[in-house]
PDB file of C-alpha atoms in Angstrom:
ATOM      1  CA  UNK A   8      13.561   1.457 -15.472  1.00 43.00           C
ATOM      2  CA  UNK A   9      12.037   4.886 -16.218  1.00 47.00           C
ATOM      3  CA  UNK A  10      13.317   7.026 -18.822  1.00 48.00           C
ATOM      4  CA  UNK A  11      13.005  10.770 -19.028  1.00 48.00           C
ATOM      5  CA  UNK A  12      12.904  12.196 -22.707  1.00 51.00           C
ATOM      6  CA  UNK A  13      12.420  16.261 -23.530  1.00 54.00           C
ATOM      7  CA  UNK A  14      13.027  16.116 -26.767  1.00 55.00           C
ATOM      8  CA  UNK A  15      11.589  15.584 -30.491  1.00 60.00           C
ATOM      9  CA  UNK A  16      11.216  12.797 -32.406  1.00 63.00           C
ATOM     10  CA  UNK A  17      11.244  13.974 -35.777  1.00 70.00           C
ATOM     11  CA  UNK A  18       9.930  12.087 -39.192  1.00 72.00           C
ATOM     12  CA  UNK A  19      13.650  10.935 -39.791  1.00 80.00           C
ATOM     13  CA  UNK A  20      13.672   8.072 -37.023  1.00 82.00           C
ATOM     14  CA  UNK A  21      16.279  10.518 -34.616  1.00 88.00           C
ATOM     15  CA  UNK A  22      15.411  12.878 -31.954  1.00 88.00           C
ATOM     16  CA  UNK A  23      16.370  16.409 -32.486  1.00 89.00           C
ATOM     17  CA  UNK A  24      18.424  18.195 -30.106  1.00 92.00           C
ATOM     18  CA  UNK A  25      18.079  21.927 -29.801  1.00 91.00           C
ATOM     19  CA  UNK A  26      21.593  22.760 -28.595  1.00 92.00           C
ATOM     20  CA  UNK A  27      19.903  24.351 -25.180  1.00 92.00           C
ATOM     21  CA  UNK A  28      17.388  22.374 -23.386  1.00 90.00           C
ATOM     22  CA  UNK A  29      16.901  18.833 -24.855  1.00 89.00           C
ATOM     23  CA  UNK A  30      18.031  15.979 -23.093  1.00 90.00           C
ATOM     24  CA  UNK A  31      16.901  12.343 -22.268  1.00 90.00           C
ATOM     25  CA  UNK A  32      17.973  10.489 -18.638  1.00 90.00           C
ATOM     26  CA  UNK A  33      18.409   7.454 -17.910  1.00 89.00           C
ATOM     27  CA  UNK A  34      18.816   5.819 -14.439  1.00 87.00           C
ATOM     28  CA  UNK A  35      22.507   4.997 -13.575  1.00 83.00           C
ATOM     29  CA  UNK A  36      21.864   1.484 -12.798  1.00 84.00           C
ATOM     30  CA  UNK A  37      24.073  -0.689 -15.440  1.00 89.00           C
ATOM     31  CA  UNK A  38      27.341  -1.491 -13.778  1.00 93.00           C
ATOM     32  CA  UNK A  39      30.137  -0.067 -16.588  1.00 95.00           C
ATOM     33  CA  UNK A  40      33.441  -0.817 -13.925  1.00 95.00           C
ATOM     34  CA  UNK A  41      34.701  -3.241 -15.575  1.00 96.00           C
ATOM     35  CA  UNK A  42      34.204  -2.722 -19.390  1.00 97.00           C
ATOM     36  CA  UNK A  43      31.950  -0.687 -21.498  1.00 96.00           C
ATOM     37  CA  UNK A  44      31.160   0.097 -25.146  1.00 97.00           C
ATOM     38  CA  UNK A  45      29.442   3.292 -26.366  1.00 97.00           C
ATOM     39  CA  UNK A  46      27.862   3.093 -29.550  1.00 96.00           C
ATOM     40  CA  UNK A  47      25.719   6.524 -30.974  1.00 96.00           C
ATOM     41  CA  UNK A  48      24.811   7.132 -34.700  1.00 95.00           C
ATOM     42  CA  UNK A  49      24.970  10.912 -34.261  1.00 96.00           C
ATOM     43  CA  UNK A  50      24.684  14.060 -37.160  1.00 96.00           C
ATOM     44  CA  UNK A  51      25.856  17.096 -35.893  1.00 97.00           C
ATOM     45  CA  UNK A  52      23.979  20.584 -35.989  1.00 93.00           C
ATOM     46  CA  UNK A  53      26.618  22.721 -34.448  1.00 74.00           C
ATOM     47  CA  UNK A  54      29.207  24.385 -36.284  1.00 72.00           C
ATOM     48  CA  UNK A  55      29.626  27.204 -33.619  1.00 81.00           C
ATOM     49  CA  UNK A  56      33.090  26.560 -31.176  1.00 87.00           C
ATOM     50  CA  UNK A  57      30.807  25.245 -28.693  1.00 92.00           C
ATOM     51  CA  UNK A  58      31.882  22.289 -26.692  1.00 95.00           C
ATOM     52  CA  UNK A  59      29.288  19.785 -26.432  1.00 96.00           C
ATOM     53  CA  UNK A  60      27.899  16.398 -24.903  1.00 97.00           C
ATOM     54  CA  UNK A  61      26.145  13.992 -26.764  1.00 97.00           C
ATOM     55  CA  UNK A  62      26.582  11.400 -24.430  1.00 98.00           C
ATOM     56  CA  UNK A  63      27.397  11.995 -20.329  1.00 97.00           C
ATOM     57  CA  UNK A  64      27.821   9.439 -17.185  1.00 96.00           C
ATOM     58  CA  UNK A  65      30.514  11.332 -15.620  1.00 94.00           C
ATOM     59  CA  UNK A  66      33.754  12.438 -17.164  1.00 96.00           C
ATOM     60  CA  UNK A  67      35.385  10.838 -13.957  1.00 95.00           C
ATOM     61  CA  UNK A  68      33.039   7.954 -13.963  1.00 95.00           C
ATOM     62  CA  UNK A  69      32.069   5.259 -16.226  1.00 96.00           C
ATOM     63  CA  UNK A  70      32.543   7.686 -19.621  1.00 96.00           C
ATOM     64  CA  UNK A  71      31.167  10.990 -21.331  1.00 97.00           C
ATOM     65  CA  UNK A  72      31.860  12.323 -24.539  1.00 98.00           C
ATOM     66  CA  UNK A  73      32.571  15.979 -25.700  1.00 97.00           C
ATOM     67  CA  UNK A  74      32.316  17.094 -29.587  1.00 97.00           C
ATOM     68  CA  UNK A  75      34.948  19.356 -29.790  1.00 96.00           C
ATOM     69  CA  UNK A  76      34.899  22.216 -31.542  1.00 94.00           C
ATOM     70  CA  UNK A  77      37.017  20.667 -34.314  1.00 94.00           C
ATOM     71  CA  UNK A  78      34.928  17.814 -34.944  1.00 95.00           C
ATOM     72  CA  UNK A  79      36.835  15.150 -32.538  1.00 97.00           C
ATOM     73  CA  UNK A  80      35.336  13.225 -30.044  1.00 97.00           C
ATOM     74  CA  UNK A  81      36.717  12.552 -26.837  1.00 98.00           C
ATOM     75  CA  UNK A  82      35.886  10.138 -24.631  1.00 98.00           C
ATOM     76  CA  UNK A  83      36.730  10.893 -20.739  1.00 98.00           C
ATOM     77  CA  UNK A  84      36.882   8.350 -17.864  1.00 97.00           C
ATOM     78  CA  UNK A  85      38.330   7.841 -14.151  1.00 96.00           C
ATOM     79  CA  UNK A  86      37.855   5.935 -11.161  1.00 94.00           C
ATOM     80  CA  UNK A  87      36.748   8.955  -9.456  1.00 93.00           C
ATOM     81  CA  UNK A  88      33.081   7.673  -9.418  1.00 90.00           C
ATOM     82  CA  UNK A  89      31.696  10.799 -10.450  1.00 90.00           C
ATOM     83  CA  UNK A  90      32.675  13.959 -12.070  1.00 92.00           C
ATOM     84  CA  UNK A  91      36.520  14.851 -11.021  1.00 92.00           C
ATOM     85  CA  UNK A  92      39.817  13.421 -10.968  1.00 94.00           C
ATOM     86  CA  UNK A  93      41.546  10.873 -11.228  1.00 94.00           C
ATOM     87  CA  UNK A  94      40.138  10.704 -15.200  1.00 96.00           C
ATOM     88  CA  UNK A  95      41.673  10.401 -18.803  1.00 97.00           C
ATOM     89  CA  UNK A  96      41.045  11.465 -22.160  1.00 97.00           C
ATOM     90  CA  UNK A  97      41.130   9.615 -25.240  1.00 97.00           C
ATOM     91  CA  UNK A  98      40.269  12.024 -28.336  1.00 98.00           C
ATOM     92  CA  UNK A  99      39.336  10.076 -31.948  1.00 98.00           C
ATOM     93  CA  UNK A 100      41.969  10.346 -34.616  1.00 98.00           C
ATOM     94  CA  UNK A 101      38.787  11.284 -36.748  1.00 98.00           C
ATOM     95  CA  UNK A 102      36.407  14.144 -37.306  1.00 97.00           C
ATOM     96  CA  UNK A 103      32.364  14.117 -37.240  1.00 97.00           C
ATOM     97  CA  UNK A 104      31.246  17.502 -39.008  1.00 95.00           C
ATOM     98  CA  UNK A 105      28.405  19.598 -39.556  1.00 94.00           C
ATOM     99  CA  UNK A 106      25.966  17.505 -41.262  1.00 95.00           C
ATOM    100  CA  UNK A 107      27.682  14.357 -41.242  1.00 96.00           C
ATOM    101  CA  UNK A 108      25.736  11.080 -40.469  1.00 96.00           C
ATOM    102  CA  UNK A 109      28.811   8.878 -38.497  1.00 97.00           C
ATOM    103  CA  UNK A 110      28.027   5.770 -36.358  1.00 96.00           C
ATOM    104  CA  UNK A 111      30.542   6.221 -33.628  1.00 98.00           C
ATOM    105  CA  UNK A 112      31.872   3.522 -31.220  1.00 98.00           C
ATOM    106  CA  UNK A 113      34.066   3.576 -28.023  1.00 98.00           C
ATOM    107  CA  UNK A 114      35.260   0.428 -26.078  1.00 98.00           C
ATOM    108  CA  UNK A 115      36.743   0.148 -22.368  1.00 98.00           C
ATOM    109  CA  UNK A 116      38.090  -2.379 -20.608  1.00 97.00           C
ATOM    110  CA  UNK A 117      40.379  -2.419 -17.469  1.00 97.00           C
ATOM    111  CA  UNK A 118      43.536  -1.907 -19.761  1.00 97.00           C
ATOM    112  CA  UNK A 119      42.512   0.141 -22.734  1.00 98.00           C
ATOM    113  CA  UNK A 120      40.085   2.292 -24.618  1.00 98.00           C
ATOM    114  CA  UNK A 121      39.003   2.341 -28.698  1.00 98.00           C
ATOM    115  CA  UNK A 122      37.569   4.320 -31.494  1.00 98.00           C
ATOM    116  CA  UNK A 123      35.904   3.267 -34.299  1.00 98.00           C
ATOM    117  CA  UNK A 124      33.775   5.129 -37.087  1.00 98.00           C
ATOM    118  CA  UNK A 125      31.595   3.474 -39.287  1.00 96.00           C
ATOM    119  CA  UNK A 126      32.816   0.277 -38.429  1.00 96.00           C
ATOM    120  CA  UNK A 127      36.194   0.948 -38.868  1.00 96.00           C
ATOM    121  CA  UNK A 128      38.841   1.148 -35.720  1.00 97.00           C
ATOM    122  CA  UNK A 129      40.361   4.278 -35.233  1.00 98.00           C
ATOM    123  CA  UNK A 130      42.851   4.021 -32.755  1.00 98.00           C
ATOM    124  CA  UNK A 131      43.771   2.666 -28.814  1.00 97.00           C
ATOM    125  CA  UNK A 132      44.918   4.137 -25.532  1.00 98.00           C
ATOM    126  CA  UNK A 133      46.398   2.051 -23.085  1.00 97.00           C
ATOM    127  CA  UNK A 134      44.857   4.031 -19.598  1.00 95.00           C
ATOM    128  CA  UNK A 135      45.980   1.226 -16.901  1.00 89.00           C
ATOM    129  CA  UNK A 136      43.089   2.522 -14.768  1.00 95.00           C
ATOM    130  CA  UNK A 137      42.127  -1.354 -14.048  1.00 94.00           C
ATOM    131  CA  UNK A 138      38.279  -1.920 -12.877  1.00 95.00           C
ATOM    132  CA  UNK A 139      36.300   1.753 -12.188  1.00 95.00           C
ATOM    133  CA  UNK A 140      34.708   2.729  -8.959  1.00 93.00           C
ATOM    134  CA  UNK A 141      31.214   1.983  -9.008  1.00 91.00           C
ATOM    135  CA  UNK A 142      28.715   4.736  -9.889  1.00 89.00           C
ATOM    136  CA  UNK A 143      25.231   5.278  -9.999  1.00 87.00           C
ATOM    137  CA  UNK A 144      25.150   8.582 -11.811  1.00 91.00           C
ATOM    138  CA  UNK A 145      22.930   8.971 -14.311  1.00 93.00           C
ATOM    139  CA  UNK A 146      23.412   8.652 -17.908  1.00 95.00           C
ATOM    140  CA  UNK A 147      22.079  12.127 -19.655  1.00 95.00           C
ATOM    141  CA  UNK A 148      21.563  11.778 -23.968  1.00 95.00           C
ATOM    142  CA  UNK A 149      22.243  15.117 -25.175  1.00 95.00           C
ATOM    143  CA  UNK A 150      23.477  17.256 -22.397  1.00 95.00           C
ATOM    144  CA  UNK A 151      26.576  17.376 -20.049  1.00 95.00           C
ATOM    145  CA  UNK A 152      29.098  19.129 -18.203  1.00 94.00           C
ATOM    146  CA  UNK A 153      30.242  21.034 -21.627  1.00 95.00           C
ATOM    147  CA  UNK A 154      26.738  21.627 -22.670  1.00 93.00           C
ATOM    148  CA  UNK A 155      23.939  20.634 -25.118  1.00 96.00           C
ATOM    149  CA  UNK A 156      24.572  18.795 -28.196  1.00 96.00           C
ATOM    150  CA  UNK A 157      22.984  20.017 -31.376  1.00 95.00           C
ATOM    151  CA  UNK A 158      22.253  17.989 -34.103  1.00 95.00           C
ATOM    152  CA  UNK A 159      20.247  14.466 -34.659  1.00 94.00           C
ATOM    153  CA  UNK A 160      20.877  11.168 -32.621  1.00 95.00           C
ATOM    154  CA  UNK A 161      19.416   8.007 -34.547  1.00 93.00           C
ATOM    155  CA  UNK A 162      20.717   5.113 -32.153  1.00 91.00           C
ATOM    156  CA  UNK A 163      22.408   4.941 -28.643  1.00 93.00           C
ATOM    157  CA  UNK A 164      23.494   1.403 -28.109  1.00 93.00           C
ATOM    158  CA  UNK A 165      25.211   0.790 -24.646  1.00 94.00           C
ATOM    159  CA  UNK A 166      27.068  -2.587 -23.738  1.00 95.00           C
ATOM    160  CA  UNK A 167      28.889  -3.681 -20.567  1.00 95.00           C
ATOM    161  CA  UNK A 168      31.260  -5.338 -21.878  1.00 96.00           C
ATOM    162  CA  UNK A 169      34.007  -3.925 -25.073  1.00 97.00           C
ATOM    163  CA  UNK A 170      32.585  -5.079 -28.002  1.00 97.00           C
ATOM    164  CA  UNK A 171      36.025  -7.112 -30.598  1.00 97.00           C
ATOM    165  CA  UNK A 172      36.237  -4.944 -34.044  1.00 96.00           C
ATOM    166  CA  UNK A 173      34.392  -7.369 -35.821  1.00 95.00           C
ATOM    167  CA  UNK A 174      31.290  -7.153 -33.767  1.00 96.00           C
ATOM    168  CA  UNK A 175      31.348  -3.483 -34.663  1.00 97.00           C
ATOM    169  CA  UNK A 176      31.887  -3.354 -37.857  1.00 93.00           C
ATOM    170  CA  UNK A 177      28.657  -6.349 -37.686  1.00 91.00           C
ATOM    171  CA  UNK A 178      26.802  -3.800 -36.120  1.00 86.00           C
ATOM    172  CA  UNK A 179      27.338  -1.069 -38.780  1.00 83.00           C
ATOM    173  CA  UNK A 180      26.659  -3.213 -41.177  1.00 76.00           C
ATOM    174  CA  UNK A 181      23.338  -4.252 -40.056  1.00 74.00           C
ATOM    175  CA  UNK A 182      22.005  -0.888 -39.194  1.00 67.00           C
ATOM    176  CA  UNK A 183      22.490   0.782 -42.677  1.00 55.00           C
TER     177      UNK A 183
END
């Protein structure tokens, strides 16, 4: 499927987001209702109280994520199909900061959601939202409804199914 990228690719093997205009897209055509698992190795820019998406499908869809200003990470999803309600939260019990290289991980299923960093799990919330309405919405690197993340994205790894812990922490420890 095509792929739209207006960004660049810099000597460090990540694209370099400028915080205002740089974004890849990617066709909405993987089918995330029933389970889903995020996985971005991301280094933050930003440092500014500026909300930010490094990672968007719809906040009431199949998942987007929003940097906070305080260096958590939530993760927002709904069975709304698109951007709206009904939708929950699930924020990280850990921080990315300024200049920090993380490898960051959600999971989904129909009963609960969880974090990991670096391999290690974080935490879970138990949503109840059962199998997600289907969506087609596109899935945007770098931008969202909060706005455009700043900072360096390495690897965006995307599963449709919740990866166990130990298949994340496999996956960290074959990309370092």
């Amino acid at each position: 499927f095509p792929v739209t990228i207006c960004l660049t690719y810099t000597s460090n093997n990540s694209f370099s987001f400028n915080g205002t205009s740089d974004t890849i897209v990617v066709p909405g055509s993987v089918d995330f209702s029933s389970a889903q698992t995020i996985e971005i190795w991301l280094k933050p820019n930003e440092n500014d109280g500026v909300r930010r998406n490094p990672y968007n499908q719809a906040y009431g869809g199949y998942g987007t994520w929003t940097h906070e200003p305080d260096g958590t990470i939530n993760y927002y999803y709904g069975d709304a199909g698109g951007d709206g309600a009904p939708y929950v939260g699930h924020t990280s019990p850990f921080t990315v900061l300024q200049n920090e290289l993380a490898c960051v991980v959600t999971t989904r299923d129909t009963v609960s959601s969880k974090w990991y960093k670096n391999g290690v799990y974080g935490n879970e919330f138990v949503h109840g939202l059962g199998q997600l309405t289907t969506t087609t919405s596109n899935i945007t690197i770098g931008s969202g409804y909060a706005g455009y993340y700043s900072g360096n994205i390495y690897v965006v790894k995307l599963y449709n199914r919740a990866l166990t812990a130990s298949e994340v922490a496999q996956n960290r420890s074959e990309e370092r």
